[in-house]
Structures are given as C-alpha cells and as structure tokens.
Amino acid sequence: PIVPMAPPPPVYLLFLWCRWSSTKDALHASDRGQADFVATCDSTVHSYPLIAEHDLRDHAVNSATKHMAALGAVDGATAKVLLNNSKFAPWLALSTLLVYSVLGGMQV
C-alpha cells in the first residue's frame, strides 16, 4: 500500500534548506531598506528648520524619493521570494495527490 503523507515532510525540509538563505537575505534587505528610509525621514524632520532656511526643500524631497524608490524595489523583490515560498506547499500537496491517484488507480 501507498502511504500518501510519507514523501512530503522530507521534501518540505529539503525546500526549507534550499530556500532558507535567499528568504533570510530578502527579509534582511527589506529591513535595511525600511530602516534607511525611516532614518532619512527622521533626519529630514529634525533638520527641517535648516532645510527651509537654506531653501533645500528640493534636495530633501529628491533624497526621500530616492530612498522610497529603493525601498519599493527591495520590498518588491522580498514579496516575490515570499510568494514563491507560499506556493510550494499547495504545489507539493497537488503533486502528491496526483501521484497517489495514479499509483492507487493502477493497483485497482
């Protein structure tokens, strides 16, 4: 007889082992991007009297926009990694069901 739940746990562990570093790196990059953007905003808020006095608003806006765009790019890449990770378990369940159905059907 075929045991339907025997193959998935080792495959999940293999997937976790293969994807661990890329997921960790993506999350760390996202955290660094958020921290950088918050630091830029904090610096702008604290320096606003100087920015306004010396008419550097354009520079402050450009700096914030640049950091926001970088954060968006990093968060987009992180979202792709997390989405790919979330699709693996349903794919494995479906393929296990497919193999079980074919092999079980051949035994009838």
PDB file of C-alpha atoms in Angstrom:
ATOM      1  CA  PRO A   1       0.000   0.000   0.000  1.00  0.00           C
ATOM      2  CA  ILE A   2       0.997   3.594  -0.632  1.00  0.00           C
ATOM      3  CA  VAL A   3       1.325   5.936   2.327  1.00  0.00           C
ATOM      4  CA  PRO A   4       0.181   9.336   0.958  1.00  0.00           C
ATOM      5  CA  MET A   5       1.864  11.551   3.561  1.00  0.00           C
ATOM      6  CA  ALA A   6       5.267   9.860   3.643  1.00  0.00           C
ATOM      7  CA  PRO A   7       7.036  11.885   0.890  1.00  0.00           C
ATOM      8  CA  PRO A   8       6.050  15.496   1.767  1.00  0.00           C
ATOM      9  CA  PRO A   9       7.862  16.028   5.108  1.00  0.00           C
ATOM     10  CA  PRO A  10      11.347  15.263   3.712  1.00  0.00           C
ATOM     11  CA  VAL A  11      10.571  17.362   0.646  1.00  0.00           C
ATOM     12  CA  TYR A  12       9.454  20.252   2.878  1.00  0.00           C
ATOM     13  CA  LEU A  13      12.706  20.002   4.802  1.00  0.00           C
ATOM     14  CA  LEU A  14      14.702  19.980   1.567  1.00  0.00           C
ATOM     15  CA  PHE A  15      12.771  23.024   0.336  1.00  0.00           C
ATOM     16  CA  LEU A  16      13.370  24.812   3.634  1.00  0.00           C
ATOM     17  CA  TRP A  17      17.065  24.017   3.469  1.00  0.00           C
ATOM     18  CA  CYS A  18      17.332  25.292  -0.130  1.00  0.00           C
ATOM     19  CA  ARG A  19      15.287  28.482   0.351  1.00  0.00           C
ATOM     20  CA  TRP A  20      16.449  29.486   3.838  1.00  0.00           C
ATOM     21  CA  SER A  21      19.338  31.733   2.803  1.00  0.00           C
ATOM     22  CA  SER A  22      17.508  33.515  -0.031  1.00  0.00           C
ATOM     23  CA  THR A  23      14.469  34.160   2.174  1.00  0.00           C
ATOM     24  CA  LYS A  24      16.628  35.380   5.050  1.00  0.00           C
ATOM     25  CA  ASP A  25      18.647  37.657   2.746  1.00  0.00           C
ATOM     26  CA  ALA A  26      15.499  39.121   1.180  1.00  0.00           C
ATOM     27  CA  LEU A  27      13.952  39.849   4.574  1.00  0.00           C
ATOM     28  CA  HIS A  28      17.171  41.418   5.869  1.00  0.00           C
ATOM     29  CA  ALA A  29      17.420  43.608   2.754  1.00  0.00           C
ATOM     30  CA  SER A  30      13.831  44.725   3.260  1.00  0.00           C
ATOM     31  CA  ASP A  31      14.534  45.547   6.910  1.00  0.00           C
ATOM     32  CA  ARG A  32      17.633  47.544   5.959  1.00  0.00           C
ATOM     33  CA  GLY A  33      15.673  49.433   3.298  1.00  0.00           C
ATOM     34  CA  GLN A  34      12.944  50.316   5.782  1.00  0.00           C
ATOM     35  CA  ALA A  35      15.474  51.444   8.376  1.00  0.00           C
ATOM     36  CA  ASP A  36      17.261  53.580   5.785  1.00  0.00           C
ATOM     37  CA  PHE A  37      14.006  55.215   4.675  1.00  0.00           C
ATOM     38  CA  VAL A  38      12.917  55.899   8.265  1.00  0.00           C
ATOM     39  CA  ALA A  39      16.340  57.383   9.052  1.00  0.00           C
ATOM     40  CA  THR A  40      16.036  59.667   6.018  1.00  0.00           C
ATOM     41  CA  CYS A  41      12.564  60.817   7.079  1.00  0.00           C
ATOM     42  CA  ASP A  42      13.707  61.324  10.668  1.00  0.00           C
ATOM     43  CA  SER A  43      16.724  63.338   9.550  1.00  0.00           C
ATOM     44  CA  THR A  44      14.547  65.468   7.277  1.00  0.00           C
ATOM     45  CA  VAL A  45      12.038  66.199  10.035  1.00  0.00           C
ATOM     46  CA  HIS A  46      14.723  67.116  12.562  1.00  0.00           C
ATOM     47  CA  SER A  47      16.609  69.245  10.037  1.00  0.00           C
ATOM     48  CA  TYR A  48      13.567  70.972   8.580  1.00  0.00           C
ATOM     49  CA  PRO A  49      14.305  74.423  10.010  1.00  0.00           C
ATOM     50  CA  LEU A  50      17.723  74.351   8.311  1.00  0.00           C
ATOM     51  CA  ILE A  51      16.262  72.916   5.115  1.00  0.00           C
ATOM     52  CA  ALA A  52      13.634  75.651   4.974  1.00  0.00           C
ATOM     53  CA  GLU A  53      16.095  78.416   5.882  1.00  0.00           C
ATOM     54  CA  HIS A  54      18.603  77.473   3.181  1.00  0.00           C
ATOM     55  CA  ASP A  55      15.943  76.598   0.560  1.00  0.00           C
ATOM     56  CA  LEU A  56      16.981  72.927   0.303  1.00  0.00           C
ATOM     57  CA  ARG A  57      13.479  71.505   0.003  1.00  0.00           C
ATOM     58  CA  ASP A  58      14.161  70.091  -3.467  1.00  0.00           C
ATOM     59  CA  HIS A  59      17.226  68.255  -2.196  1.00  0.00           C
ATOM     60  CA  ALA A  60      15.273  66.816   0.756  1.00  0.00           C
ATOM     61  CA  VAL A  61      12.396  65.712  -1.488  1.00  0.00           C
ATOM     62  CA  ASN A  62      14.782  64.117  -4.009  1.00  0.00           C
ATOM     63  CA  SER A  63      16.607  62.272  -1.242  1.00  0.00           C
ATOM     64  CA  ALA A  64      13.358  60.950   0.245  1.00  0.00           C
ATOM     65  CA  THR A  65      12.087  59.956  -3.206  1.00  0.00           C
ATOM     66  CA  LYS A  66      15.315  58.095  -3.964  1.00  0.00           C
ATOM     67  CA  HIS A  67      15.129  56.175  -0.684  1.00  0.00           C
ATOM     68  CA  MET A  68      11.432  55.438  -1.212  1.00  0.00           C
ATOM     69  CA  ALA A  69      12.121  54.037  -4.691  1.00  0.00           C
ATOM     70  CA  ALA A  70      14.916  51.854  -3.327  1.00  0.00           C
ATOM     71  CA  LEU A  71      12.610  50.600  -0.584  1.00  0.00           C
ATOM     72  CA  GLY A  72       9.926  49.796  -3.156  1.00  0.00           C
ATOM     73  CA  ALA A  73      12.373  47.788  -5.256  1.00  0.00           C
ATOM     74  CA  VAL A  74      13.649  45.822  -2.260  1.00  0.00           C
ATOM     75  CA  ASP A  75      10.145  45.194  -0.926  1.00  0.00           C
ATOM     76  CA  GLY A  76       9.046  44.014  -4.382  1.00  0.00           C
ATOM     77  CA  ALA A  77      11.890  41.504  -4.525  1.00  0.00           C
ATOM     78  CA  THR A  78      11.073  40.320  -0.985  1.00  0.00           C
ATOM     79  CA  ALA A  79       7.414  39.922  -1.890  1.00  0.00           C
ATOM     80  CA  LYS A  80       8.390  37.739  -4.873  1.00  0.00           C
ATOM     81  CA  VAL A  81      10.515  35.467  -2.684  1.00  0.00           C
ATOM     82  CA  LEU A  82       7.766  35.133  -0.071  1.00  0.00           C
ATOM     83  CA  LEU A  83       5.123  34.491  -2.746  1.00  0.00           C
ATOM     84  CA  ASN A  84       7.253  31.760  -4.314  1.00  0.00           C
ATOM     85  CA  ASN A  85       7.729  30.190  -0.882  1.00  0.00           C
ATOM     86  CA  SER A  86       3.990  30.242  -0.197  1.00  0.00           C
ATOM     87  CA  LYS A  87       3.192  28.458  -3.462  1.00  0.00           C
ATOM     88  CA  PHE A  88       5.362  25.417  -2.720  1.00  0.00           C
ATOM     89  CA  ALA A  89       3.148  23.619  -0.173  1.00  0.00           C
ATOM     90  CA  PRO A  90      -0.006  23.667  -2.355  1.00  0.00           C
ATOM     91  CA  TRP A  91       2.058  22.536  -5.340  1.00  0.00           C
ATOM     92  CA  LEU A  92       3.538  19.659  -3.346  1.00  0.00           C
ATOM     93  CA  ALA A  93       0.118  18.647  -1.999  1.00  0.00           C
ATOM     94  CA  LEU A  94      -1.331  18.608  -5.508  1.00  0.00           C
ATOM     95  CA  SER A  95       1.560  16.613  -6.947  1.00  0.00           C
ATOM     96  CA  THR A  96       1.372  14.116  -4.046  1.00  0.00           C
ATOM     97  CA  LEU A  97      -2.349  13.705  -4.680  1.00  0.00           C
ATOM     98  CA  LEU A  98      -1.668  13.219  -8.388  1.00  0.00           C
ATOM     99  CA  VAL A  99       0.965  10.535  -7.797  1.00  0.00           C
ATOM    100  CA  TYR A 100      -1.217   8.841  -5.178  1.00  0.00           C
ATOM    101  CA  SER A 101      -4.212   8.843  -7.524  1.00  0.00           C
ATOM    102  CA  VAL A 102      -2.248   7.437 -10.466  1.00  0.00           C
ATOM    103  CA  LEU A 103      -0.431   4.769  -8.463  1.00  0.00           C
ATOM    104  CA  GLY A 104      -3.529   3.920  -6.422  1.00  0.00           C
ATOM    105  CA  GLY A 105      -5.598   3.712  -9.590  1.00  0.00           C
ATOM    106  CA  MET A 106      -3.109   1.322 -11.151  1.00  0.00           C
ATOM    107  CA  GLN A 107      -3.477  -1.028  -8.148  1.00  0.00           C
ATOM    108  CA  VAL A 108      -7.246  -1.387  -8.616  1.00  0.00           C
TER     109      VAL A 108
END
